[in-house]
Coordinates of C-alpha atoms in Angstrom, one line a residue:
Chain U
X95 CA 161.8 -37.7 -168.8
X96 CA 162.4 -39.2 -165.4
X97 CA 162.6 -43.0 -165.4
X98 CA 159.9 -45.1 -164.0
X99 CA 161.2 -47.5 -161.4
X100 CA 162.7 -50.6 -162.8
X101 CA 160.3 -53.4 -162.1
X102 CA 162.1 -56.3 -160.3
X103 CA 161.3 -58.7 -163.1
X104 CA 160.9 -61.3 -160.5
X105 CA 159.3 -60.9 -157.2
X106 CA 156.3 -58.9 -156.1
X107 CA 155.8 -55.6 -154.5
X108 CA 157.3 -55.4 -151.0
X109 CA 154.9 -55.8 -148.1
X110 CA 154.6 -52.8 -145.9
X111 CA 152.6 -52.1 -142.8
X112 CA 150.1 -50.2 -144.9
X113 CA 149.7 -53.0 -147.5
X114 CA 149.4 -55.7 -144.8
X115 CA 145.7 -56.0 -143.7
X116 CA 144.7 -57.1 -140.3
X117 CA 142.0 -59.2 -141.6
X118 CA 141.4 -61.7 -144.5
X119 CA 145.1 -61.9 -145.2
X120 CA 144.6 -64.9 -147.3
X121 CA 143.0 -62.7 -149.9
X122 CA 146.0 -60.3 -150.2
X123 CA 148.6 -60.6 -153.0
X124 CA 151.6 -58.6 -154.0
X125 CA 152.2 -60.3 -157.3
X126 CA 153.1 -57.9 -160.1
X127 CA 151.3 -59.8 -162.9
X128 CA 148.2 -59.9 -160.9
X129 CA 148.4 -56.3 -160.0
X130 CA 149.0 -55.3 -163.6
X131 CA 146.1 -57.4 -164.8
X132 CA 143.6 -55.9 -162.4
X133 CA 144.9 -52.3 -163.3
X134 CA 144.7 -53.0 -167.0
X135 CA 141.2 -54.2 -167.1
X136 CA 139.7 -51.0 -165.6
X137 CA 140.2 -47.4 -166.4
X138 CA 138.4 -45.5 -163.6
X139 CA 140.1 -45.4 -160.2
X140 CA 139.2 -43.7 -157.0
X141 CA 141.9 -41.3 -156.0
X142 CA 142.2 -40.3 -152.3
X143 CA 144.2 -37.4 -150.9
X144 CA 144.1 -35.2 -147.8
X145 CA 142.9 -31.6 -148.0
X146 CA 142.7 -29.5 -144.9
X147 CA 143.3 -32.7 -142.8
X148 CA 140.2 -34.3 -144.3
X149 CA 140.0 -37.2 -146.8
X150 CA 138.8 -36.5 -150.3
X151 CA 138.0 -39.4 -152.8
X152 CA 137.4 -38.6 -156.4
X153 CA 136.8 -40.9 -159.4
X154 CA 139.1 -40.3 -162.2
X155 CA 140.6 -42.0 -165.3
X156 CA 144.0 -43.6 -165.1
X157 CA 146.5 -45.5 -167.3
X158 CA 149.5 -47.7 -166.4
X159 CA 152.8 -47.5 -168.3
X160 CA 155.1 -50.1 -166.8
X161 CA 155.5 -49.5 -163.1
X162 CA 153.9 -45.9 -163.3
X163 CA 150.3 -44.8 -163.2
X164 CA 149.1 -41.7 -164.7
X165 CA 146.1 -39.5 -164.0
X166 CA 145.2 -36.2 -165.7
X167 CA 142.8 -33.4 -165.4
X168 CA 142.3 -29.7 -165.9
X169 CA 145.3 -27.8 -164.6
X170 CA 142.8 -25.5 -162.9
X171 CA 140.9 -28.3 -161.0
X172 CA 141.5 -28.4 -157.3
X173 CA 143.0 -31.9 -156.9
X174 CA 145.5 -31.3 -159.7
X175 CA 146.4 -27.9 -158.3
X176 CA 147.0 -29.6 -154.9
X177 CA 149.6 -31.8 -156.6
X178 CA 151.2 -28.7 -158.2
X179 CA 151.1 -26.8 -154.9
X180 CA 152.7 -29.8 -153.1
X181 CA 155.6 -29.6 -155.5
X182 CA 156.6 -31.9 -158.3
X183 CA 159.3 -32.7 -160.8
X184 CA 159.5 -29.2 -162.0
X185 CA 158.6 -27.6 -158.9
X186 CA 155.2 -26.2 -157.8
X187 CA 153.5 -23.1 -158.9
X188 CA 156.3 -20.9 -157.8
X189 CA 158.6 -22.6 -160.4
X190 CA 162.1 -23.5 -159.9
X191 CA 161.2 -26.3 -157.6
X192 CA 163.6 -28.8 -156.2
X193 CA 163.2 -31.5 -158.7
X194 CA 162.6 -35.1 -157.7
X195 CA 163.1 -34.3 -154.1
X196 CA 160.0 -32.2 -154.1
X197 CA 157.5 -33.7 -151.6
X198 CA 154.5 -34.2 -154.1
X199 CA 151.1 -35.1 -152.7
X200 CA 150.4 -38.3 -150.8
X201 CA 147.6 -40.2 -152.4
X202 CA 145.9 -43.6 -152.3
X203 CA 144.7 -44.9 -155.6
X204 CA 142.3 -47.7 -155.6
X205 CA 140.9 -49.8 -158.4
X206 CA 138.1 -52.3 -158.0
X207 CA 136.3 -54.8 -160.1
X208 CA 133.1 -56.3 -158.9
X209 CA 132.8 -59.9 -160.1
X210 CA 129.8 -61.4 -158.3
X211 CA 127.2 -61.2 -155.6
X212 CA 127.9 -64.0 -153.1
X213 CA 124.6 -65.2 -151.4
X214 CA 125.2 -67.5 -148.5
X215 CA 122.6 -69.2 -146.3
X216 CA 123.6 -66.9 -143.5
X217 CA 123.4 -63.1 -143.7
X218 CA 126.8 -63.0 -142.1
X219 CA 128.6 -64.9 -144.9
X220 CA 127.1 -62.8 -147.7
X221 CA 129.9 -61.2 -149.7
X222 CA 131.1 -59.8 -152.9
X223 CA 133.6 -61.4 -155.4
X224 CA 135.9 -58.7 -156.3
X225 CA 139.5 -57.9 -157.4
X226 CA 141.0 -54.6 -156.1
X227 CA 144.4 -52.9 -156.2
X228 CA 145.4 -50.2 -153.6
X229 CA 148.4 -48.1 -154.4
X230 CA 150.0 -45.9 -151.7
X231 CA 152.4 -43.2 -152.9
X232 CA 153.2 -39.7 -153.7
X233 CA 151.7 -38.1 -156.8
X234 CA 154.1 -35.8 -158.7
X235 CA 153.3 -33.5 -161.5
X236 CA 154.8 -34.5 -164.9
X237 CA 156.5 -31.7 -166.6
X238 CA 158.6 -33.4 -169.2
X239 CA 156.9 -32.8 -172.6
X240 CA 157.6 -36.1 -174.0
X241 CA 156.4 -38.0 -171.0
X242 CA 153.2 -35.8 -170.8
X243 CA 152.4 -36.7 -174.4
X244 CA 153.0 -40.3 -173.9
X245 CA 150.9 -40.3 -170.7
X246 CA 148.0 -38.6 -172.5
X247 CA 148.1 -41.2 -175.2
X248 CA 148.2 -44.0 -172.6
X249 CA 145.1 -42.4 -170.9
X250 CA 143.1 -42.6 -174.2
X251 CA 144.4 -46.1 -175.1
X252 CA 143.8 -47.4 -171.6
X253 CA 140.0 -46.9 -172.0
X254 CA 139.9 -47.6 -175.7
X255 CA 143.0 -49.5 -177.0
X256 CA 144.0 -48.2 -180.4
X257 CA 142.2 -44.9 -180.1
X258 CA 145.2 -42.6 -179.4
X259 CA 146.6 -43.1 -182.9
X260 CA 143.1 -42.4 -184.4
X261 CA 142.2 -39.0 -183.2
X262 CA 143.5 -35.5 -183.2
X263 CA 146.4 -35.2 -180.7
X264 CA 146.3 -32.3 -178.1
X265 CA 147.6 -29.0 -179.5
X266 CA 149.8 -26.6 -177.5
X267 CA 146.9 -24.8 -175.8
X268 CA 145.2 -28.1 -174.8
X269 CA 148.5 -29.4 -173.4
X270 CA 148.8 -26.2 -171.4
X271 CA 145.4 -26.7 -170.0
X272 CA 146.1 -30.3 -168.9
X273 CA 147.9 -31.4 -165.8
X274 CA 149.4 -34.9 -165.8
X275 CA 150.3 -36.6 -162.6
X276 CA 152.4 -39.8 -162.0
X277 CA 152.2 -42.3 -159.3
X278 CA 154.9 -45.0 -159.1
X279 CA 153.9 -48.5 -158.3
X280 CA 156.0 -49.1 -155.3
X281 CA 153.7 -49.7 -152.3
X282 CA 151.0 -51.8 -153.8
X283 CA 148.7 -54.7 -152.8
X284 CA 145.9 -56.6 -154.6
X285 CA 142.9 -58.2 -152.9
X286 CA 140.9 -60.9 -154.5
X287 CA 137.7 -62.8 -153.3
X288 CA 136.5 -65.5 -155.7
X289 CA 134.4 -68.6 -155.6
X290 CA 131.2 -69.6 -153.9
X291 CA 129.8 -68.9 -150.5
X292 CA 131.6 -70.0 -147.3
X293 CA 128.6 -71.2 -145.3
X294 CA 129.2 -72.7 -141.9
X295 CA 128.7 -76.5 -142.1
X296 CA 125.6 -76.3 -139.8
X297 CA 123.9 -73.8 -142.2
X298 CA 124.2 -75.9 -145.3
X299 CA 120.9 -77.8 -144.7
X300 CA 119.0 -74.7 -144.4
X301 CA 116.4 -74.2 -147.2
X302 CA 117.8 -71.0 -148.6
X303 CA 119.2 -70.7 -152.2
X304 CA 122.8 -70.0 -152.1
X305 CA 125.4 -69.3 -154.8
X306 CA 126.8 -66.5 -156.9
X307 CA 125.4 -64.0 -159.2
X308 CA 128.1 -63.2 -161.7
X309 CA 128.7 -59.5 -162.3
X310 CA 130.6 -58.0 -165.2
X311 CA 130.9 -54.8 -167.2
X312 CA 128.9 -54.7 -170.4
X313 CA 129.6 -52.6 -173.6
X314 CA 126.6 -51.9 -175.9
X315 CA 126.9 -51.1 -179.5
X316 CA 128.6 -47.7 -180.1
X317 CA 126.3 -44.8 -180.7
X318 CA 127.5 -42.3 -183.3
X319 CA 127.7 -38.6 -182.5
X320 CA 124.8 -36.6 -183.9
X321 CA 127.1 -34.7 -186.2
X322 CA 129.1 -37.7 -187.4
X323 CA 129.4 -37.6 -191.1
X324 CA 127.2 -40.3 -192.7
X325 CA 129.4 -43.2 -193.9
X326 CA 132.1 -42.8 -191.3
X327 CA 133.1 -46.3 -190.6
X328 CA 133.2 -47.7 -187.1
X329 CA 136.9 -48.3 -186.3
X330 CA 138.1 -51.8 -185.9
X331 CA 139.1 -51.3 -182.3
X332 CA 135.4 -50.7 -181.5
X333 CA 133.9 -53.2 -183.9
X334 CA 135.4 -55.9 -181.8
X335 CA 133.4 -54.8 -178.7
X336 CA 134.6 -51.8 -176.8
Chain Z
X59 CA 118.5 -45.7 -131.8
X60 CA 119.7 -42.2 -132.8
X61 CA 117.6 -40.5 -135.3
X62 CA 118.9 -39.9 -138.8
X63 CA 118.8 -36.3 -139.8
X64 CA 115.3 -35.4 -141.1
X65 CA 115.5 -34.9 -144.8
X66 CA 114.3 -31.5 -145.8
X67 CA 111.6 -32.9 -147.9
X68 CA 112.2 -30.0 -150.3
X69 CA 115.5 -28.6 -151.3
X70 CA 118.8 -30.2 -151.9
X71 CA 121.9 -30.6 -149.9
X72 CA 123.5 -27.4 -148.8
X73 CA 126.5 -26.4 -150.9
X74 CA 129.8 -26.1 -149.0
X75 CA 133.3 -25.3 -150.0
X76 CA 134.1 -28.9 -150.2
X77 CA 131.2 -29.8 -152.4
X78 CA 131.7 -26.9 -154.7
X79 CA 134.2 -27.9 -157.6
X80 CA 136.4 -25.4 -159.1
X81 CA 135.8 -26.9 -162.6
X82 CA 132.8 -28.2 -164.5
X83 CA 130.4 -26.7 -162.2
X84 CA 127.6 -27.3 -164.6
X85 CA 127.9 -31.1 -163.9
X86 CA 127.4 -30.7 -160.1
X87 CA 124.0 -31.2 -158.5
X88 CA 122.7 -31.2 -154.9
X89 CA 119.3 -32.7 -155.6
X90 CA 118.3 -35.3 -153.0
X91 CA 116.4 -37.4 -155.5
X92 CA 119.3 -37.6 -157.8
X93 CA 121.7 -38.4 -155.0
X94 CA 119.4 -41.2 -153.6
X95 CA 119.0 -42.6 -157.1
X96 CA 122.7 -42.8 -157.7
X97 CA 123.4 -44.3 -154.3
X98 CA 120.6 -46.9 -154.6
X99 CA 121.7 -48.3 -157.9
X100 CA 125.2 -49.3 -156.6
X101 CA 126.3 -51.1 -153.5
X102 CA 130.1 -50.8 -153.6
X103 CA 131.6 -47.5 -152.5
X104 CA 135.1 -46.3 -152.1
X105 CA 135.7 -45.1 -148.5
X106 CA 138.4 -42.7 -147.8
X107 CA 139.9 -41.8 -144.4
X108 CA 143.2 -40.5 -143.0
X109 CA 145.6 -42.8 -141.2
X110 CA 148.9 -41.5 -139.8
X111 CA 148.3 -38.4 -141.9
X112 CA 148.0 -40.3 -145.1
X113 CA 145.0 -41.1 -147.3
X114 CA 143.5 -44.6 -147.4
X115 CA 140.8 -45.6 -149.9
X116 CA 139.1 -48.9 -149.6
X117 CA 136.2 -50.5 -151.5
X118 CA 133.4 -51.6 -149.3
X119 CA 129.6 -52.4 -149.4
X120 CA 127.2 -49.8 -148.2
X121 CA 123.5 -49.3 -147.9
X122 CA 121.3 -46.2 -147.6
X123 CA 118.4 -45.8 -145.1
X124 CA 116.8 -42.5 -145.6
X125 CA 119.5 -39.9 -145.0
X126 CA 122.0 -42.1 -143.5
X127 CA 124.5 -44.6 -145.1
X128 CA 125.8 -47.7 -143.4
X129 CA 129.0 -49.7 -143.9
X130 CA 130.1 -52.7 -142.0
X131 CA 133.0 -55.0 -141.5
X132 CA 134.8 -57.2 -139.1
X133 CA 135.1 -55.4 -135.8
X134 CA 138.7 -56.5 -135.9
X135 CA 139.5 -54.9 -139.3
X136 CA 141.8 -51.8 -139.3
X137 CA 139.3 -49.2 -140.8
X138 CA 136.5 -50.3 -138.5
X139 CA 138.8 -50.2 -135.5
X140 CA 139.8 -46.7 -136.6
X141 CA 136.3 -45.5 -136.3
X142 CA 135.9 -47.1 -132.9
X143 CA 139.2 -45.6 -131.7
X144 CA 138.0 -42.2 -132.9
X145 CA 135.1 -42.5 -130.7
X146 CA 131.4 -43.1 -131.6
X147 CA 127.9 -43.3 -130.1
X148 CA 129.0 -45.7 -127.4
X149 CA 132.5 -44.4 -127.1
X150 CA 135.6 -45.9 -128.3
X151 CA 137.6 -49.0 -127.3
X152 CA 138.0 -47.5 -123.9
X153 CA 134.3 -47.6 -123.3
X154 CA 132.3 -45.0 -121.5
X155 CA 132.7 -42.6 -124.4
X156 CA 131.0 -39.2 -124.7
X157 CA 128.1 -40.3 -126.8
X158 CA 127.0 -38.3 -129.8
X159 CA 129.5 -35.6 -129.0
X160 CA 132.3 -38.1 -129.8
X161 CA 134.5 -37.0 -132.7
X162 CA 134.1 -40.1 -134.9
X163 CA 136.3 -40.5 -138.0
X164 CA 136.2 -38.0 -140.8
X165 CA 135.6 -39.9 -144.1
X166 CA 134.8 -39.3 -147.7
X167 CA 132.5 -41.9 -149.3
X168 CA 132.3 -41.9 -153.0
X169 CA 130.0 -43.9 -155.3
X170 CA 130.6 -44.0 -159.1
X171 CA 128.6 -45.4 -162.0
X172 CA 130.4 -45.6 -165.4
X173 CA 127.8 -45.0 -168.1
X174 CA 129.9 -44.7 -171.3
X175 CA 133.1 -44.0 -173.1
X176 CA 132.9 -40.8 -174.9
X177 CA 135.1 -40.7 -178.1
X178 CA 135.6 -37.2 -179.5
X179 CA 137.6 -36.3 -182.6
X180 CA 140.2 -34.7 -180.4
X181 CA 142.1 -36.6 -177.7
X182 CA 141.4 -33.6 -175.4
X183 CA 137.6 -34.0 -175.5
X184 CA 137.6 -37.7 -174.8
X185 CA 135.6 -38.3 -171.7
X186 CA 133.5 -40.7 -169.6
X187 CA 129.8 -40.5 -169.0
X188 CA 129.3 -41.2 -165.4
X189 CA 127.2 -40.4 -162.4
X190 CA 128.9 -40.1 -159.0
X191 CA 128.2 -39.0 -155.5
X192 CA 130.6 -37.7 -152.9
X193 CA 129.7 -37.7 -149.3
X194 CA 131.9 -35.9 -146.7
X195 CA 131.2 -36.5 -143.1
X196 CA 132.1 -38.2 -139.9
X197 CA 131.6 -41.9 -139.5
X198 CA 130.3 -43.1 -136.2
X199 CA 130.0 -46.6 -134.8
X200 CA 126.5 -47.8 -134.4
X201 CA 126.0 -49.5 -131.0
X202 CA 122.2 -49.5 -130.8
X203 CA 121.2 -53.2 -131.2
X204 CA 118.0 -52.5 -133.2
X205 CA 119.8 -50.0 -135.5
X206 CA 122.6 -52.5 -136.0
X207 CA 120.2 -55.2 -137.0
X208 CA 118.3 -52.9 -139.4
X209 CA 121.5 -51.7 -140.9
X210 CA 122.8 -55.2 -141.6
X211 CA 119.4 -56.1 -143.2
X212 CA 119.7 -53.0 -145.4
X213 CA 123.2 -53.9 -146.4
X214 CA 122.1 -57.3 -147.7
X215 CA 118.9 -55.9 -149.3
X216 CA 120.9 -53.0 -150.9
X217 CA 122.8 -55.5 -153.0
X218 CA 120.0 -58.0 -153.4
X219 CA 116.7 -56.6 -152.7
X220 CA 114.5 -59.1 -150.9
X221 CA 117.3 -61.3 -149.7
X222 CA 117.5 -60.2 -146.0
X223 CA 114.2 -61.9 -145.3
X224 CA 115.3 -65.0 -147.0
X225 CA 118.5 -66.1 -145.2
X226 CA 119.6 -66.8 -141.7
X227 CA 120.0 -63.7 -139.6
X228 CA 123.1 -63.0 -137.7
X229 CA 123.4 -64.7 -134.3
X230 CA 124.8 -63.1 -131.3
X231 CA 128.4 -64.3 -132.0
X232 CA 128.2 -63.0 -135.5
X233 CA 126.8 -59.6 -134.4
X234 CA 129.6 -59.3 -131.9
X235 CA 132.1 -59.9 -134.7
X236 CA 130.5 -57.2 -136.9
X237 CA 131.1 -53.5 -136.7
X238 CA 128.4 -51.2 -138.2
X239 CA 129.3 -47.6 -139.0
X240 CA 126.9 -44.8 -140.0
X241 CA 127.5 -41.7 -142.1
X242 CA 124.8 -39.1 -142.4
X243 CA 124.0 -37.5 -145.8
X244 CA 124.6 -33.9 -144.9
X245 CA 127.5 -32.6 -147.0
X246 CA 126.8 -34.3 -150.3
X247 CA 127.2 -33.6 -154.0
X248 CA 126.4 -35.5 -157.2
X249 CA 128.3 -35.1 -160.5
X250 CA 126.9 -36.3 -163.8
X251 CA 128.3 -36.3 -167.3
X252 CA 126.0 -37.6 -170.0
X253 CA 125.5 -37.3 -173.8
X254 CA 127.8 -37.2 -176.7
X255 CA 131.2 -35.7 -177.4
X256 CA 131.8 -32.0 -177.1
X257 CA 134.1 -31.6 -180.0
X258 CA 135.3 -28.1 -181.1
X259 CA 133.5 -26.9 -184.2
X260 CA 136.6 -26.9 -186.2
X261 CA 137.3 -30.6 -185.3
X262 CA 133.9 -31.9 -186.6
X263 CA 135.0 -32.3 -190.2
X264 CA 137.9 -34.5 -189.2
X265 CA 137.6 -38.1 -190.4
X266 CA 137.6 -39.8 -187.0
X267 CA 134.6 -41.7 -185.7
X268 CA 133.1 -40.1 -182.7
X269 CA 130.3 -41.1 -180.4
X270 CA 129.7 -43.0 -177.3
X271 CA 130.2 -46.6 -176.2
X272 CA 127.4 -47.3 -173.6
X273 CA 128.7 -49.1 -170.5
X274 CA 126.6 -50.8 -167.9
X275 CA 126.7 -53.5 -165.3
X276 CA 125.6 -57.0 -166.4
X277 CA 124.3 -59.8 -164.2
X278 CA 124.6 -63.3 -165.6
X279 CA 122.5 -66.3 -164.6
X280 CA 123.0 -67.2 -160.9
X281 CA 125.4 -70.1 -160.3
X282 CA 124.2 -72.4 -157.4
X283 CA 126.7 -73.3 -154.6
X284 CA 128.3 -76.7 -155.1
X285 CA 126.5 -78.0 -152.0
X286 CA 123.1 -76.6 -152.7
X287 CA 120.5 -79.3 -152.3
X288 CA 119.1 -80.3 -155.7
X289 CA 115.7 -78.9 -156.3
X290 CA 116.2 -75.7 -154.3
X291 CA 114.3 -73.2 -156.3
X292 CA 115.9 -69.9 -157.5
X293 CA 114.2 -67.1 -155.4
X294 CA 111.9 -64.7 -157.3
X295 CA 114.1 -61.8 -156.4
X296 CA 116.9 -63.5 -158.4
X297 CA 114.8 -64.9 -161.1
X298 CA 114.0 -61.3 -162.3
X299 CA 117.6 -60.7 -162.9
X300 CA 119.6 -59.8 -159.8

């Protein structure tokens, strides 16, 4: 198992040209705790990569373990094959790859929470309250068996904490069909917009309602599978909501 | 104002290599009504483009008008400048550009609804119910004044239907500070996963709870701005719940 980069226990992610916006710089942060909190409250990211010179953005599940993110998918799917083809820890499809020096696949992984609709008196100042994290880096295939298993557990637990220990683990055939990809948290930024509308002073007297409509994710009561044995209890990790 | 591509009133979006997945083909659709419905129920997309050969994915608001999507932002922001630099209807920063033949900026715009957490007896069959749309195309700057105004109204109304007519429209200075970008719906696919877990038959007797936790977006009661004049009524388009 390769070691995830040691988090500098103090200090945030280093700023780079890519993680320094040209606008709204006051909304950008590099704080690790904030980044981790945003990442841990969501489980669907949008993963971008370049194929044939063109951008591709696909939604996918992810999990965080320390300073490393994992995504997974069918080993036959095109994006996962792209990582393998680009090389990885254990080399690409040709086998016998060059290890950690392999190039991997450049990606941008973005996670966004929508927290509110911001209605200002002016159309111009309408906005969204949100928290987002953008991770730039190189995705590498995980080939170490123990890390693969730990990553798959993390992926299940990231969406439903406690579930990985309460289901049948992947067998050898399923593991062979699953590609696991790692992306280290090295070049990372968060962006947050919160609070009410920022109307210009001369617009405040205008007769339009202004304020925020709070937005959140809601979980309804779990719906049992049609073939669930009657009497199967709802697990505690779901009874508490999600 | 350039004309958006005429929707083939019948028939879906044409399949291309980019919109044909290698896996889970049964989940992919090219139906216009389905694509429009998915796009119209959301207002935050993840926009991907290539900068210096690397992928960038940013969350941003969008709106649909017929077979055309719009996004907007500060004319000084890096992604919007990238579109301008790549050329557009009215040419890039150098002015006097080549019009509709200008290359524009290749983008991939993705919209995702998360509808449920799918808990199977096996870790392997855990999944997410979702509806997503992926649009590949070339983003072009909108320079026609009437189309820009219509697009900005659509962006406000897409998040809060009815709001564009009930706020102060952008003035000349605000319009000058705003870049509007168009992306036509030409190379488009939807992907949908719904229903319960797909456990293998031999896993059904296992003692684990299985089923779906429904997920949706929730809107709480609107919160007035601190400086809202007392007695300002909540507009009807918000009273009904967003």
